[in-house]
Structures are given as structure tokens and as C-alpha cells.
CSV table of N, CA, C and O in Angstrom, one decimal:
chain,number,residue,atom,x,y,z
A,1,MET,N,68.7,-37.2,57.6
A,1,MET,CA,67.2,-37.1,57.7
A,1,MET,C,66.6,-36.0,57.4
A,1,MET,O,67.2,-34.8,57.1
A,2,ARG,N,65.4,-35.9,56.7
A,2,ARG,CA,64.8,-35.1,55.9
A,2,ARG,C,63.5,-34.5,56.7
A,2,ARG,O,62.8,-35.1,57.3
A,3,TYR,N,63.5,-33.2,56.7
A,3,TYR,CA,62.3,-32.4,57.5
A,3,TYR,C,61.4,-31.5,56.7
A,3,TYR,O,60.7,-30.9,57.2
A,4,TYR,N,61.7,-31.7,55.4
A,4,TYR,CA,60.8,-31.1,54.4
A,4,TYR,C,60.3,-32.1,53.6
A,4,TYR,O,60.7,-33.2,53.4
A,5,LYS,N,59.1,-32.0,52.8
A,5,LYS,CA,58.4,-32.7,51.8
A,5,LYS,C,58.7,-32.2,50.5
A,5,LYS,O,58.9,-31.1,50.4
A,6,LYS,N,58.7,-33.2,49.7
A,6,LYS,CA,59.1,-33.0,48.4
A,6,LYS,C,57.9,-32.2,47.6
A,6,LYS,O,56.7,-32.4,48.1
A,7,LYS,N,57.9,-31.6,46.4
A,7,LYS,CA,56.9,-31.0,46.0
A,7,LYS,C,55.8,-31.9,45.2
A,7,LYS,O,54.6,-31.7,45.3
A,8,GLU,N,56.4,-33.3,44.8
A,8,GLU,CA,55.3,-34.1,44.5
A,8,GLU,C,54.5,-34.5,45.6
A,8,GLU,O,53.2,-34.9,45.3
A,9,GLU,N,55.0,-34.7,46.8
A,9,GLU,CA,54.1,-35.3,48.0
A,9,GLU,C,53.0,-34.1,48.4
A,9,GLU,O,52.0,-34.4,48.8
A,10,ILE,N,53.5,-32.9,48.4
A,10,ILE,CA,52.7,-31.6,48.5
A,10,ILE,C,51.5,-31.8,47.4
A,10,ILE,O,50.2,-31.6,47.9
A,11,ALA,N,51.8,-31.8,46.1
A,11,ALA,CA,50.7,-31.9,45.2
A,11,ALA,C,49.9,-32.9,45.3
A,11,ALA,O,48.6,-32.6,45.0
A,12,LYS,N,50.3,-34.1,45.6
A,12,LYS,CA,49.5,-35.4,45.7
A,12,LYS,C,48.4,-35.0,46.8
A,12,LYS,O,47.4,-35.4,46.8
A,13,ARG,N,48.9,-34.6,47.9
A,13,ARG,CA,48.0,-34.4,49.1
A,13,ARG,C,47.0,-33.4,48.9
A,13,ARG,O,45.8,-33.5,49.2
A,14,LYS,N,47.4,-32.2,48.2
A,14,LYS,CA,46.3,-31.3,47.6
A,14,LYS,C,45.3,-31.7,46.7
A,14,LYS,O,44.3,-31.3,46.7
A,15,ALA,N,45.8,-32.8,46.0
A,15,ALA,CA,44.9,-33.2,44.8
A,15,ALA,C,43.5,-33.9,45.5
A,15,ALA,O,42.4,-33.8,44.9
A,16,ASP,N,43.6,-34.5,46.5
A,16,ASP,CA,42.5,-35.3,47.2
A,16,ASP,C,41.8,-34.5,48.3
A,16,ASP,O,41.2,-35.1,49.2
A,17,VAL,N,42.1,-33.2,48.5
A,17,VAL,CA,41.5,-32.6,49.5
A,17,VAL,C,40.0,-32.0,49.0
A,17,VAL,O,39.6,-31.8,48.0
A,18,GLN,N,39.2,-32.3,50.2
A,18,GLN,CA,37.8,-32.2,50.1
A,18,GLN,C,37.2,-31.0,50.9
A,18,GLN,O,37.9,-30.7,52.0
A,19,THR,N,36.0,-30.2,50.6
A,19,THR,CA,35.7,-29.4,51.6
A,19,THR,C,34.8,-30.2,52.5
A,19,THR,O,34.4,-31.4,52.4
A,20,ILE,N,34.7,-29.4,53.7
A,20,ILE,CA,34.0,-30.0,55.0
A,20,ILE,C,32.6,-30.3,54.7
A,20,ILE,O,32.3,-31.4,55.1
A,21,GLY,N,31.9,-29.5,53.9
A,21,GLY,CA,30.5,-29.9,53.4
A,21,GLY,C,30.5,-31.1,52.5
A,21,GLY,O,29.6,-31.9,52.9
A,22,ASP,N,31.4,-31.3,51.6
A,22,ASP,CA,31.3,-32.6,50.8
A,22,ASP,C,31.7,-33.8,51.6
A,22,ASP,O,31.2,-34.9,51.6
A,23,SER,N,32.5,-33.5,52.6
A,23,SER,CA,32.9,-34.7,53.4
A,23,SER,C,31.9,-35.0,54.4
A,23,SER,O,31.6,-36.4,54.5
A,24,ILE,N,31.0,-34.1,54.9
A,24,ILE,CA,29.9,-34.5,55.8
A,24,ILE,C,28.8,-35.1,55.0
A,24,ILE,O,28.3,-36.2,55.5
A,25,LYS,N,28.6,-34.6,53.5
A,25,LYS,CA,27.6,-35.3,52.8
A,25,LYS,C,28.0,-36.8,52.5
A,25,LYS,O,27.1,-37.6,52.4
A,26,GLY,N,29.3,-36.9,52.2
A,26,GLY,CA,29.8,-38.4,52.0
A,26,GLY,C,29.6,-39.2,53.3
A,26,GLY,O,29.2,-40.3,53.0
A,27,LEU,N,29.9,-38.7,54.2
A,27,LEU,CA,29.7,-39.4,55.5
A,27,LEU,C,28.3,-39.8,55.8
A,27,LEU,O,28.0,-40.9,56.2
A,28,LEU,N,27.3,-38.8,55.5
A,28,LEU,CA,26.0,-39.1,55.7
A,28,LEU,C,25.3,-40.2,54.9
A,28,LEU,O,24.5,-41.1,55.0
A,29,LYS,N,25.9,-40.1,53.7
A,29,LYS,CA,25.6,-41.0,52.4
A,29,LYS,C,26.0,-42.5,52.9
A,29,LYS,O,25.3,-43.4,52.8
A,30,ALA,N,27.1,-42.3,53.4
A,30,ALA,CA,27.9,-43.7,53.5
A,30,ALA,C,27.1,-44.4,54.8
A,30,ALA,O,27.0,-45.5,54.7
A,31,TYR,N,26.8,-43.8,55.8
A,31,TYR,CA,25.9,-44.3,56.9
A,31,TYR,C,24.5,-44.2,56.8
A,31,TYR,O,23.9,-44.5,57.7
A,32,ARG,N,24.0,-43.8,55.7
A,32,ARG,CA,22.9,-43.8,55.2
A,32,ARG,C,21.8,-42.9,56.3
A,32,ARG,O,20.7,-43.4,56.7
A,33,LEU,N,22.4,-41.9,56.6
A,33,LEU,CA,21.6,-41.0,57.6
A,33,LEU,C,21.0,-39.9,57.1
A,33,LEU,O,20.2,-38.9,57.5
A,34,GLN,N,21.1,-39.6,55.6
A,34,GLN,CA,20.5,-38.4,54.9
A,34,GLN,C,19.0,-38.4,55.0
A,34,GLN,O,18.5,-37.3,55.1
A,35,GLY,N,18.3,-39.7,54.8
A,35,GLY,CA,17.1,-39.8,54.9
A,35,GLY,C,16.4,-39.3,56.1
A,35,GLY,O,15.4,-38.7,56.0
A,36,LYS,N,16.9,-39.8,57.1
A,36,LYS,CA,16.5,-39.5,58.5
A,36,LYS,C,16.7,-38.1,58.7
A,36,LYS,O,15.7,-37.4,59.5
A,37,LEU,N,17.9,-37.5,58.2
A,37,LEU,CA,18.1,-36.0,58.7
A,37,LEU,C,16.9,-35.3,58.0
A,37,LEU,O,16.5,-34.3,58.3
A,38,ASN,N,16.6,-35.6,56.6
A,38,ASN,CA,15.8,-34.9,55.8
A,38,ASN,C,14.3,-35.0,56.5
A,38,ASN,O,13.5,-34.1,56.4
A,39,GLU,N,14.0,-36.1,57.1
A,39,GLU,CA,12.6,-36.3,57.6
A,39,GLU,C,12.6,-35.6,59.0
A,39,GLU,O,11.7,-34.8,59.1
A,40,VAL,N,13.5,-35.5,59.7
A,40,VAL,CA,13.7,-34.5,60.8
A,40,VAL,C,13.5,-33.0,60.5
A,40,VAL,O,12.8,-32.2,61.1
A,41,ASP,N,14.2,-32.6,59.3
A,41,ASP,CA,14.3,-31.2,58.9
A,41,ASP,C,12.9,-30.9,58.5
A,41,ASP,O,12.4,-29.9,58.6
A,42,LEU,N,12.1,-31.8,57.7
A,42,LEU,CA,10.8,-31.4,57.4
A,42,LEU,C,9.8,-31.4,58.4
A,42,LEU,O,9.1,-30.6,58.5
A,43,VAL,N,9.8,-32.1,59.5
A,43,VAL,CA,9.1,-32.0,60.6
A,43,VAL,C,9.2,-30.7,61.3
A,43,VAL,O,8.2,-30.0,61.6
A,44,GLN,N,10.3,-30.2,61.3
A,44,GLN,CA,10.8,-28.8,62.0
A,44,GLN,C,10.1,-27.8,61.1
A,44,GLN,O,9.9,-26.8,61.5
A,45,ARG,N,10.2,-27.9,59.7
A,45,ARG,CA,9.9,-26.9,59.0
A,45,ARG,C,8.4,-27.1,58.5
A,45,ARG,O,8.0,-26.1,57.6
A,46,TRP,N,7.8,-27.9,59.1
A,46,TRP,CA,6.3,-28.0,58.7
A,46,TRP,C,5.4,-26.7,58.7
A,46,TRP,O,4.8,-26.4,57.5
A,47,GLU,N,5.6,-25.9,59.8
A,47,GLU,CA,4.9,-24.6,59.6
A,47,GLU,C,5.3,-23.7,58.4
A,47,GLU,O,4.6,-23.1,57.8
A,48,GLN,N,6.6,-23.7,58.4
A,48,GLN,CA,7.2,-22.9,57.5
A,48,GLN,C,6.7,-23.4,55.8
A,48,GLN,O,6.3,-22.5,55.1
A,49,ILE,N,6.6,-24.6,55.7
A,49,ILE,CA,6.1,-25.0,54.3
A,49,ILE,C,4.7,-25.0,54.1
A,49,ILE,O,4.3,-24.6,53.1
A,50,MET,N,3.9,-25.4,55.1
A,50,MET,CA,2.5,-25.7,54.9
A,50,MET,C,1.7,-24.3,55.5
A,50,MET,O,0.4,-24.2,55.1
A,51,GLY,N,2.3,-23.5,56.2
A,51,GLY,CA,1.7,-22.4,56.6
A,51,GLY,C,1.2,-22.5,58.3
A,51,GLY,O,1.0,-23.5,58.7
A,52,LYS,N,1.0,-21.3,58.7
A,52,LYS,CA,0.7,-21.2,60.1
A,52,LYS,C,-0.8,-21.8,60.3
A,52,LYS,O,-0.9,-22.5,61.4
A,53,PRO,N,-1.8,-21.4,59.5
A,53,PRO,CA,-3.2,-22.1,59.9
A,53,PRO,C,-3.3,-23.6,59.9
A,53,PRO,O,-3.8,-24.1,60.8
A,54,ILE,N,-2.4,-24.2,59.0
A,54,ILE,CA,-2.4,-25.6,59.1
A,54,ILE,C,-1.6,-26.2,60.1
A,54,ILE,O,-1.9,-27.2,60.9
A,55,ALA,N,-0.5,-25.6,60.5
A,55,ALA,CA,0.5,-25.9,61.5
A,55,ALA,C,-0.3,-25.9,62.7
A,55,ALA,O,0.0,-26.7,63.7
A,56,MET,N,-1.2,-24.7,63.1
A,56,MET,CA,-2.0,-24.7,64.3
A,56,MET,C,-3.0,-25.7,64.5
A,56,MET,O,-3.3,-26.2,65.8
A,57,LYS,N,-3.3,-26.4,63.5
A,57,LYS,CA,-4.4,-27.6,63.4
A,57,LYS,C,-3.7,-28.9,63.5
A,57,LYS,O,-4.4,-29.8,63.7
A,58,THR,N,-2.4,-28.9,63.5
A,58,THR,CA,-1.6,-30.1,63.4
A,58,THR,C,-1.2,-30.5,64.7
A,58,THR,O,-0.7,-29.9,65.5
A,59,LYS,N,-1.6,-31.6,65.2
A,59,LYS,CA,-1.3,-32.1,66.6
A,59,LYS,C,0.1,-33.1,66.6
A,59,LYS,O,0.7,-32.8,67.7
A,60,GLU,N,0.3,-33.7,65.6
A,60,GLU,CA,1.3,-34.6,65.7
A,60,GLU,C,1.9,-35.1,64.2
A,60,GLU,O,1.2,-35.3,63.4
A,61,LEU,N,3.0,-35.1,63.9
A,61,LEU,CA,3.8,-35.4,62.9
A,61,LEU,C,4.8,-36.7,62.9
A,61,LEU,O,5.6,-36.5,64.0
A,62,TYR,N,4.7,-37.7,62.2
A,62,TYR,CA,5.9,-38.9,62.3
A,62,TYR,C,5.9,-39.4,61.1
A,62,TYR,O,5.2,-39.4,60.3
A,63,PHE,N,7.1,-40.0,60.8
A,63,PHE,CA,7.6,-40.6,59.6
A,63,PHE,C,7.6,-42.3,60.0
A,63,PHE,O,8.0,-42.7,61.1
A,64,ARG,N,7.2,-43.0,59.0
A,64,ARG,CA,7.4,-44.4,58.9
A,64,ARG,C,7.7,-45.0,57.6
A,64,ARG,O,6.6,-44.8,56.6
A,65,ASP,N,8.6,-45.5,57.1
A,65,ASP,CA,8.8,-46.1,55.9
A,65,ASP,C,8.5,-44.9,54.6
A,65,ASP,O,7.7,-45.4,53.9
A,66,GLN,N,9.0,-43.8,54.8
A,66,GLN,CA,8.9,-42.6,53.9
A,66,GLN,C,7.4,-42.3,53.7
A,66,GLN,O,7.0,-41.7,52.8
A,67,LYS,N,6.4,-42.6,54.7
A,67,LYS,CA,5.2,-42.1,54.7
A,67,LYS,C,5.0,-41.2,56.0
A,67,LYS,O,5.7,-41.4,57.0
A,68,LEU,N,4.5,-39.9,55.7
A,68,LEU,CA,4.4,-38.9,56.7
A,68,LEU,C,3.0,-39.0,57.3
A,68,LEU,O,2.0,-39.0,56.5
A,69,PHE,N,2.8,-39.4,58.5
A,69,PHE,CA,1.6,-39.3,59.2
A,69,PHE,C,1.4,-38.0,60.0
A,69,PHE,O,2.0,-37.7,60.7
A,70,VAL,N,0.1,-37.5,59.7
A,70,VAL,CA,-0.1,-36.1,60.0
A,70,VAL,C,-1.5,-36.3,60.9
A,70,VAL,O,-2.6,-36.7,60.4
A,71,ARG,N,-1.4,-36.1,62.2
A,71,ARG,CA,-2.7,-35.9,62.9
A,71,ARG,C,-3.2,-34.7,63.2
A,71,ARG,O,-2.5,-33.8,63.7
A,72,LEU,N,-4.4,-34.4,62.7
A,72,LEU,CA,-5.1,-33.2,62.7
A,72,LEU,C,-6.2,-33.2,63.8
A,72,LEU,O,-6.8,-34.0,64.1
A,73,THR,N,-6.5,-31.6,64.1
A,73,THR,CA,-7.4,-31.6,65.0
A,73,THR,C,-8.9,-31.1,64.2
A,73,THR,O,-10.0,-31.1,65.1
A,74,SER,N,-8.8,-30.8,63.1
A,74,SER,CA,-10.1,-30.3,62.2
A,74,SER,C,-10.4,-31.3,61.4
A,74,SER,O,-9.7,-31.6,60.3
A,75,ALA,N,-11.6,-31.8,61.3
A,75,ALA,CA,-12.1,-32.7,60.3
A,75,ALA,C,-12.2,-32.1,59.0
A,75,ALA,O,-12.0,-32.8,58.1
A,76,PRO,N,-12.6,-30.7,58.9
A,76,PRO,CA,-12.8,-30.3,57.5
A,76,PRO,C,-11.5,-30.0,57.0
A,76,PRO,O,-11.3,-30.3,55.7
A,77,LEU,N,-10.4,-29.7,57.6
A,77,LEU,CA,-9.2,-29.6,57.1
A,77,LEU,C,-8.6,-30.9,56.7
A,77,LEU,O,-8.0,-31.1,55.7
A,78,LYS,N,-8.7,-31.8,57.5
A,78,LYS,CA,-8.5,-33.2,57.1
A,78,LYS,C,-9.0,-33.7,55.9
A,78,LYS,O,-8.4,-34.3,55.0
A,79,HIS,N,-10.3,-33.5,55.7
A,79,HIS,CA,-11.0,-33.7,54.4
A,79,HIS,C,-10.4,-33.1,53.3
A,79,HIS,O,-10.1,-33.6,52.0
A,80,GLU,N,-10.2,-31.6,53.5
A,80,GLU,CA,-9.7,-30.9,52.2
A,80,GLU,C,-8.3,-31.2,52.0
A,80,GLU,O,-7.9,-31.5,50.6
A,81,LEU,N,-7.4,-31.8,52.9
A,81,LEU,CA,-6.2,-32.1,52.7
A,81,LEU,C,-6.0,-33.4,51.9
A,81,LEU,O,-5.1,-33.8,51.1
A,82,ASN,N,-7.0,-34.4,52.3
A,82,ASN,CA,-7.1,-35.8,51.7
A,82,ASN,C,-7.5,-35.6,50.1
A,82,ASN,O,-6.8,-36.4,49.5
A,83,MET,N,-8.2,-34.7,50.0
A,83,MET,CA,-8.6,-34.4,48.4
A,83,MET,C,-7.4,-33.9,47.8
A,83,MET,O,-7.3,-34.2,46.5
A,84,SER,N,-6.4,-33.3,48.3
A,84,SER,CA,-5.3,-32.9,47.5
A,84,SER,C,-3.8,-33.6,48.0
A,84,SER,O,-2.8,-32.7,48.1
A,85,LYS,N,-3.8,-34.6,48.4
A,85,LYS,CA,-2.7,-35.5,48.7
A,85,LYS,C,-1.5,-35.4,47.7
A,85,LYS,O,-0.5,-35.1,48.3
A,86,SER,N,-1.8,-35.5,46.6
A,86,SER,CA,-0.6,-35.4,45.6
A,86,SER,C,0.0,-34.1,45.7
A,86,SER,O,1.2,-34.0,45.5
A,87,LYS,N,-0.9,-32.9,45.9
A,87,LYS,CA,-0.4,-31.7,45.8
A,87,LYS,C,0.6,-31.5,47.0
A,87,LYS,O,1.6,-30.8,47.1
A,88,VAL,N,0.1,-32.0,48.0
A,88,VAL,CA,0.9,-31.9,49.4
A,88,VAL,C,2.2,-32.6,49.4
A,88,VAL,O,3.2,-32.0,49.7
A,89,VAL,N,2.1,-33.9,48.9
A,89,VAL,CA,3.4,-34.6,48.6
A,89,VAL,C,4.3,-33.7,47.7
A,89,VAL,O,5.8,-33.5,48.0
A,90,GLU,N,3.8,-33.4,46.6
A,90,GLU,CA,4.8,-32.5,45.8
A,90,GLU,C,5.4,-31.2,46.5
A,90,GLU,O,6.5,-31.0,46.1
A,91,LEU,N,4.7,-30.5,47.2
A,91,LEU,CA,4.9,-29.3,47.8
A,91,LEU,C,5.9,-29.6,48.8
A,91,LEU,O,7.0,-28.8,48.9
A,92,LEU,N,5.8,-30.6,49.7
A,92,LEU,CA,6.8,-31.0,50.6
A,92,LEU,C,8.1,-31.4,50.0
A,92,LEU,O,9.1,-31.1,50.4
A,93,ASN,N,8.2,-32.2,48.9
A,93,ASN,CA,9.3,-32.7,48.4
A,93,ASN,C,9.9,-31.5,47.7
A,93,ASN,O,11.3,-31.4,47.7
A,94,LYS,N,9.2,-30.5,47.1
A,94,LYS,CA,9.8,-29.2,46.3
A,94,LYS,C,10.6,-28.6,47.5
A,94,LYS,O,11.5,-28.0,47.2
A,95,ALA,N,10.0,-28.3,48.6
A,95,ALA,CA,10.6,-27.5,49.5
A,95,ALA,C,11.9,-28.2,50.2
A,95,ALA,O,12.8,-27.5,50.6
A,96,MET,N,11.9,-29.5,50.1
A,96,MET,CA,13.1,-30.2,50.8
A,96,MET,C,14.2,-30.3,49.7
A,96,MET,O,15.2,-30.5,50.1
A,97,GLY,N,13.6,-30.2,48.4
A,97,GLY,CA,14.8,-30.5,47.4
A,97,GLY,C,15.2,-31.7,47.1
A,97,GLY,O,16.1,-32.2,46.4
A,98,ASP,N,14.3,-32.8,47.6
A,98,ASP,CA,14.7,-34.3,47.5
A,98,ASP,C,13.3,-34.8,47.8
A,98,ASP,O,12.4,-34.4,48.2
A,99,GLU,N,13.2,-36.2,47.3
A,99,GLU,CA,12.1,-37.1,47.4
A,99,GLU,C,12.0,-37.6,49.0
A,99,GLU,O,12.9,-38.7,49.1
A,100,VAL,N,11.6,-36.9,49.8
A,100,VAL,CA,11.7,-37.2,51.2
A,100,VAL,C,10.3,-38.0,51.5
A,100,VAL,O,10.2,-39.0,52.3
A,101,VAL,N,9.2,-37.7,51.1
A,101,VAL,CA,7.9,-38.1,51.4
A,101,VAL,C,7.4,-38.8,50.0
A,101,VAL,O,7.3,-38.2,49.0
A,102,LYS,N,6.9,-40.2,50.4
A,102,LYS,CA,6.3,-40.8,49.2
A,102,LYS,C,4.7,-40.8,49.3
A,102,LYS,O,4.2,-41.0,48.3
A,103,GLU,N,4.3,-40.8,50.5
A,103,GLU,CA,2.9,-40.7,50.8
A,103,GLU,C,2.5,-40.0,52.0
A,103,GLU,O,3.4,-39.9,52.9
A,104,VAL,N,1.5,-39.4,52.1
A,104,VAL,CA,1.0,-38.6,53.2
A,104,VAL,C,-0.4,-39.3,53.7
A,104,VAL,O,-1.2,-39.4,52.9
A,105,VAL,N,-0.4,-39.6,55.0
A,105,VAL,CA,-1.6,-40.0,55.5
A,105,VAL,C,-2.2,-39.1,56.6
A,105,VAL,O,-1.4,-38.8,57.6
A,106,PHE,N,-3.1,-38.6,56.5
A,106,PHE,CA,-3.9,-37.7,57.4
A,106,PHE,C,-4.8,-38.4,58.3
A,106,PHE,O,-5.8,-39.2,58.0
A,107,LEU,N,-4.5,-38.2,59.8
A,107,LEU,CA,-5.3,-38.9,60.8
A,107,LEU,C,-6.1,-38.1,61.5
A,107,LEU,O,-6.0,-36.9,61.7
């Protein structure tokens, strides 16, 4: 009976070792959860990304099919942001480091 492992078995085991971060990323990708996680992260970071004045006028944020719906309390701000939708989408995606938002709808 053998209580020790051969050197080949030890080397083989170390070859397929991953970091925990890589394992979690792989798991999120396999279960297709990364997109939802990014959406939640963007909603939480809204004030940090867009700034406090816009965040104070924001009433509600939610996602549906990679569209971000933003309910605002200020009509002039809504008009101004509607005029620069592409900049807002670019800013949000750049801050997240991935294409999270394809379109923004201001309500």
C-alpha cells in the first residue's frame, strides 16, 4: 500500500491549477451571469459615474434587454441627456470596461 504520490501525479495536478478569480469568472461565464452582475454594478455605481447632480435628479434605474431606463425628476436635465445619449452610453460602457448598455432611455 502506497501513502505518497509520485512526482508525475503532483506535477500533473499543479498544471491545471487556477486562481480563485479565474475560477469565479469562468463560473459566471458558464452560467451566463456576468451580464446581470455588470448591470447591478452599474446601477450601484450610477452616482460615481454620472456625478452627484444627475444622481440627485434620478428617481429610478432599471435594465431590460441591455437597455438602461432612467426615470428623472427634471425635464431640462432629461432633454439635455436625450441630446447626448451616445455620449452617456459611451461613458457608462467605458466606466464598466465592457459593453453593458446598448441604449439609454430617459423617462
